[in-house]
Short mmCIF file of C-alpha atoms in Angstrom, two decimals:
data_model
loop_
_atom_site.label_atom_id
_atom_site.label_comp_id
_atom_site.label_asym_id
_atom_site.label_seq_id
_atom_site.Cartn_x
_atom_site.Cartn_y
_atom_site.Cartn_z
CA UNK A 1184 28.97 29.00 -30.28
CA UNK A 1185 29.88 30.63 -33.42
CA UNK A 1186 33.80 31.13 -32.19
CA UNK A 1187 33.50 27.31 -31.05
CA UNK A 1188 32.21 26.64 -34.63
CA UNK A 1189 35.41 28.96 -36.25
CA UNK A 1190 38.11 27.15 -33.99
CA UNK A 1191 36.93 23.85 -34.86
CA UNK A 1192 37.08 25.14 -38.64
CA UNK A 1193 41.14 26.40 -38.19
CA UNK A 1194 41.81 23.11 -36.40
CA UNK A 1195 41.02 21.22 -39.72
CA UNK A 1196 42.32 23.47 -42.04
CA UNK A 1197 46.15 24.02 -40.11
CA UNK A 1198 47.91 22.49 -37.08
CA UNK A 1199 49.95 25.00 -35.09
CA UNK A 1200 53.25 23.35 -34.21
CA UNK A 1201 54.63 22.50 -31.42
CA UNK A 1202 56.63 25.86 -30.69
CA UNK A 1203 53.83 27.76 -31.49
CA UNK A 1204 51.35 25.82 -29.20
CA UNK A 1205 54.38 26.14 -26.09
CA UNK A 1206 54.61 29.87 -26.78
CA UNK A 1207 50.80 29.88 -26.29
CA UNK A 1208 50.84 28.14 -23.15
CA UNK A 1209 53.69 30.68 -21.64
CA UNK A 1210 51.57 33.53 -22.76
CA UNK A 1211 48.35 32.25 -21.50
CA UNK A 1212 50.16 31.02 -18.00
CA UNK A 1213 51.84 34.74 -17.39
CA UNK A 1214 48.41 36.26 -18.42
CA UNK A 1215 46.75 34.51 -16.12
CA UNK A 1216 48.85 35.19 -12.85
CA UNK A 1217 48.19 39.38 -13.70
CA UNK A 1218 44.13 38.20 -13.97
CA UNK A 1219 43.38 39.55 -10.39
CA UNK A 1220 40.47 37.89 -7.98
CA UNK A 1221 37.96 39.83 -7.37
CA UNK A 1222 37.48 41.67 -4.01
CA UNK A 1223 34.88 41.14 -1.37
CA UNK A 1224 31.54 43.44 -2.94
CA UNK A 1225 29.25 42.70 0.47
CA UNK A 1226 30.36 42.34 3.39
CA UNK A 1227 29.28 38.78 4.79
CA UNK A 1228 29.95 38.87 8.79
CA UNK A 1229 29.16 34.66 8.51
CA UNK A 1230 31.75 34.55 5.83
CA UNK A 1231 35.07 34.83 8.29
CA UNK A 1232 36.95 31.35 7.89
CA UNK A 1233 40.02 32.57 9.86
CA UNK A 1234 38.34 29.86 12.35
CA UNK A 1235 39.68 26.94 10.46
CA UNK A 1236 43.14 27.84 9.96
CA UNK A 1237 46.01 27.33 12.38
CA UNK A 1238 47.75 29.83 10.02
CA UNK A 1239 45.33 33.19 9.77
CA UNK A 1240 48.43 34.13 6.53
CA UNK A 1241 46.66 31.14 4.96
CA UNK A 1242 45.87 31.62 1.35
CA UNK A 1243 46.37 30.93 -2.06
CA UNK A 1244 49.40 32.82 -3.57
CA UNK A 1245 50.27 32.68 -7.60
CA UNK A 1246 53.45 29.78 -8.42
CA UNK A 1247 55.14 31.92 -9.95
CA UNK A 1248 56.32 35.46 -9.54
CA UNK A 1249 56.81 37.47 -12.29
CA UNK A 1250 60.60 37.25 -13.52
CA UNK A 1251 60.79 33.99 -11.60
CA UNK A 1252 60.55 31.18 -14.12
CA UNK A 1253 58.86 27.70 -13.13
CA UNK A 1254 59.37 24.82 -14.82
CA UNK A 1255 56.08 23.34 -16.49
CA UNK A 1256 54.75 20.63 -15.41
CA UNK A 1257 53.81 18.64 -18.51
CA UNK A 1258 50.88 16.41 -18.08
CA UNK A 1259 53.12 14.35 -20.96
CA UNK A 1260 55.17 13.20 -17.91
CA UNK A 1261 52.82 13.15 -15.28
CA UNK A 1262 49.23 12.67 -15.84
CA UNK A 1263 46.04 11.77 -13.24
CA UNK A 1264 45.75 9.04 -15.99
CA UNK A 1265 48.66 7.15 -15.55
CA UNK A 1266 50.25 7.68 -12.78
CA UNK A 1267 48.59 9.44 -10.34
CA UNK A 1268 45.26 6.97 -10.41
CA UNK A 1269 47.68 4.13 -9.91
CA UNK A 1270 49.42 5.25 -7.28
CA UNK A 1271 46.25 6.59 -4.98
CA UNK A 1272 44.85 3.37 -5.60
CA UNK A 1273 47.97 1.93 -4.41
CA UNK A 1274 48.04 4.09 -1.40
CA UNK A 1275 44.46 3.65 -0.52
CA UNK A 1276 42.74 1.02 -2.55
CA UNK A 1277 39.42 2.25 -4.24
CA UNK A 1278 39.69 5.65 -3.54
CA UNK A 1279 41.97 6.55 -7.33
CA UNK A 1280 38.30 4.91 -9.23
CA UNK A 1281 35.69 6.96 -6.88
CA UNK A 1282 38.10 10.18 -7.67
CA UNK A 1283 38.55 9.11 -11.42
CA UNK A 1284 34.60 8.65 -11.63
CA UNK A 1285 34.27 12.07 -10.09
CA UNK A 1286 36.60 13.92 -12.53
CA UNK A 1287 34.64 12.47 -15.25
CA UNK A 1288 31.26 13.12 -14.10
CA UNK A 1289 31.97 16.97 -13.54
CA UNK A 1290 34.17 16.74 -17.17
CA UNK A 1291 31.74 15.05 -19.34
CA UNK A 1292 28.59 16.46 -17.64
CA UNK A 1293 26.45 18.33 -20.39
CA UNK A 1294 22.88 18.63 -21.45
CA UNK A 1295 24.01 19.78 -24.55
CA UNK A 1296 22.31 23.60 -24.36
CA UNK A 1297 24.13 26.74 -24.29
CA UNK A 1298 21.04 29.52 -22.80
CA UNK A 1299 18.27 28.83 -25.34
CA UNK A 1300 20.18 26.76 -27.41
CA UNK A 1301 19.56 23.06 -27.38
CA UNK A 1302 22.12 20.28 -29.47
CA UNK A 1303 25.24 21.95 -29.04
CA UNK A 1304 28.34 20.08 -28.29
CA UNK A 1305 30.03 21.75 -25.52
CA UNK A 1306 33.21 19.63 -25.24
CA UNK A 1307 35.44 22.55 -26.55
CA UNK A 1308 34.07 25.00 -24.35
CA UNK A 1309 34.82 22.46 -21.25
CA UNK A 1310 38.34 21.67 -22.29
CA UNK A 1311 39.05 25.22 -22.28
CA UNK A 1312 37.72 25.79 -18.99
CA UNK A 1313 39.41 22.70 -17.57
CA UNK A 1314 42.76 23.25 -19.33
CA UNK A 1315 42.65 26.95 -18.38
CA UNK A 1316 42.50 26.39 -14.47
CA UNK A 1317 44.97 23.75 -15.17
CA UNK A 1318 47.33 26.35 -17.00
CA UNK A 1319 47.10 28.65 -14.08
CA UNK A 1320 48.97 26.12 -11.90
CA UNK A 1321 51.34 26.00 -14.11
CA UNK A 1322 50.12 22.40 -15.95
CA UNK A 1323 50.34 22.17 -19.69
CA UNK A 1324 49.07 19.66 -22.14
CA UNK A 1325 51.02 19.54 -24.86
CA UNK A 1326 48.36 18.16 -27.76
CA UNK A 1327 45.84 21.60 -26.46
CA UNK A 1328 46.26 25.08 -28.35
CA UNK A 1329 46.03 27.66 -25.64
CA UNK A 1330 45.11 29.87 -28.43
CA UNK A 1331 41.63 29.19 -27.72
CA UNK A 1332 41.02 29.76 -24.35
CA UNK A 1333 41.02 33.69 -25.35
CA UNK A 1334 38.80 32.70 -28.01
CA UNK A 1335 36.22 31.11 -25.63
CA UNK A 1336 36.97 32.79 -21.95
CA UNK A 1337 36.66 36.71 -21.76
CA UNK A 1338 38.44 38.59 -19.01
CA UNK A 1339 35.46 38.84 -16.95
CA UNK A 1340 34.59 35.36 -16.68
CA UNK A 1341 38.66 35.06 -16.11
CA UNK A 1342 38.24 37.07 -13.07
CA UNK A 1343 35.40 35.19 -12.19
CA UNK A 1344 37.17 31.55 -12.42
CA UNK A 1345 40.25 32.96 -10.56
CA UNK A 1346 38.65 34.24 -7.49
CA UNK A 1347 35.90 30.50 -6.69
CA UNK A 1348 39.37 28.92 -8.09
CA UNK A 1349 41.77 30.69 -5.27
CA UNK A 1350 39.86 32.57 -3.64
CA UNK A 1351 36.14 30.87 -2.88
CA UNK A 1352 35.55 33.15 -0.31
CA UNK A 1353 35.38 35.87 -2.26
CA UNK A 1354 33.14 34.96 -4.17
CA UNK A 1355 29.38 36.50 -4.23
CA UNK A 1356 25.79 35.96 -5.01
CA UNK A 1357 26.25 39.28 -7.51
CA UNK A 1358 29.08 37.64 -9.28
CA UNK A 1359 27.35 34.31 -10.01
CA UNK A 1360 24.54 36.25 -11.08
CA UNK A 1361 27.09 38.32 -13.41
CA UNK A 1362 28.27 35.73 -15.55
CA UNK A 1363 27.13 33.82 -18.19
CA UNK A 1364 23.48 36.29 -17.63
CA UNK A 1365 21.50 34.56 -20.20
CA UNK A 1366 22.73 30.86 -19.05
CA UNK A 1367 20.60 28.58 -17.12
CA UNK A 1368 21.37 28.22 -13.47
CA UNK A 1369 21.95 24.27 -14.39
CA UNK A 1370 24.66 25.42 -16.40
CA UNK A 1371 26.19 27.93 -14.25
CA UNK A 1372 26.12 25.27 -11.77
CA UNK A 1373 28.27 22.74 -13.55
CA UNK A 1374 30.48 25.68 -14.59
CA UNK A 1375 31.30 25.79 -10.91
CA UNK A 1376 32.06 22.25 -10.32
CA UNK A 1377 34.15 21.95 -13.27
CA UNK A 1378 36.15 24.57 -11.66
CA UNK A 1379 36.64 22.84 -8.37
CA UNK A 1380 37.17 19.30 -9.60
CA UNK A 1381 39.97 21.06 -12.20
CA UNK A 1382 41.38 22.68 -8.93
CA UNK A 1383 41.45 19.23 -7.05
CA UNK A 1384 43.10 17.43 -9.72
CA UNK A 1385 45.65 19.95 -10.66
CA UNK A 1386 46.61 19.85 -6.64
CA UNK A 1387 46.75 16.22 -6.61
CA UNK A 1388 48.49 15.61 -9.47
CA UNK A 1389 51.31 17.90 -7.91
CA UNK A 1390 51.39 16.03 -4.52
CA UNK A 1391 51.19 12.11 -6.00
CA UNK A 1392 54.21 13.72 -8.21
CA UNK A 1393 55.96 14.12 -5.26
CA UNK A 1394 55.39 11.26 -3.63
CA UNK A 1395 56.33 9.25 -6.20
CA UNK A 1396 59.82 10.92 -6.94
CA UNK A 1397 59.67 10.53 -3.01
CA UNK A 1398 59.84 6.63 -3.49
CA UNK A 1399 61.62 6.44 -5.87
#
């Protein structure tokens, strides 16, 4: 709350510029790709999904190698906003506003608590998270300062959001319980499902890209 409260006070008093904020987002994007998912801490015999893949190599693997460069897909030029909602709607009428509503239900959900703490607004805490999962893809925004997502996101809680991000399987009872101790399980909760509707999107927004240079 109180590095929240100091960011929001260095946003008013001086705007990083543009460079700046792009050489934040390349920092924060190779940073994230050496954040490692955490390995398997119990052994869970029910927890083999080799059963559902055609594939047993299947798995997530980082965008980008390091020394390979990417290019960035700017949300500037391609955004669930407007173009990918358009198009799924096109494609499949209906289904872009029940996806839309569900993007902003997990993005806007808050009861306005942090732990103990009641009337706190957690919107820059949420962007961070969103934009964060977003930046590990590979997606930038170019109006957000990455600078703050090592403000607001330790290393631990990194690890945590990289392995139910790429690697849900991995994930454990002892690591929920790890992060975020004094939160609420309500909050931990919607900490989760921010994390999978940021996945989806960032996914989708890479395949309706496609399909629409496709068409065109």
């Amino acid at each position: 709350m109180e590095r929240m409260k100091q960011l929001q006070e260095c946003r008013d008093d001086e705007e990083a510029s543009q460079e700046e904020m792009a050489t934040r987002f390349e920092r924060e994007k190779t940073e994230s790709m050496l954040v490692v998912t955490a390995e398997d801490e119990e052994c869970v015999p029910s927890r083999d999904i080799s059963r559902h893949f055609e594939d047993p190599s299947y798995g997530y693997k980082d965008f980008s190698r390091r020394g390979e460069h990417v290019p960035t897909f700017r949300v500037q030029d391609y955004s669930w906003e407007d173009h990918g909602f358009s198009l799924v709607n096109r494609l499949y009428p209906d289904v872009g506003q029940m996806l839309d509503e569900k993007f902003q239900m997990a993005y806007n959900l808050t009861y306005n608590t942090m732990a103990t703490h009641k009337d706190v607004d957690t919107s820059m805490l949420r962007r961070a998270i969103w934009n964060y999962i977003h930046c590990m893809f590979g997606i930038r925004y170019d109006d957000y300062d990455y600078g703050e997502i090592n403000q607001l996101l330790d290393r631990s809680f990194k690890i945590y959001i990289k392995t139910m991000v790429c690697s849900p399987e991995k994930t454990t009872k002892r690591m929920y319980e790890s992060f975020w101790r004094q939160f609420q399980h309500s909050e931990k909760v919607h900490v989760n499902l921010l994390l999978m509707e940021a996945r989806m999107q960032a996914e989708l927004l890479y395949a309706l890209r496609a399909i629409t240079r496709y068409m065109t």
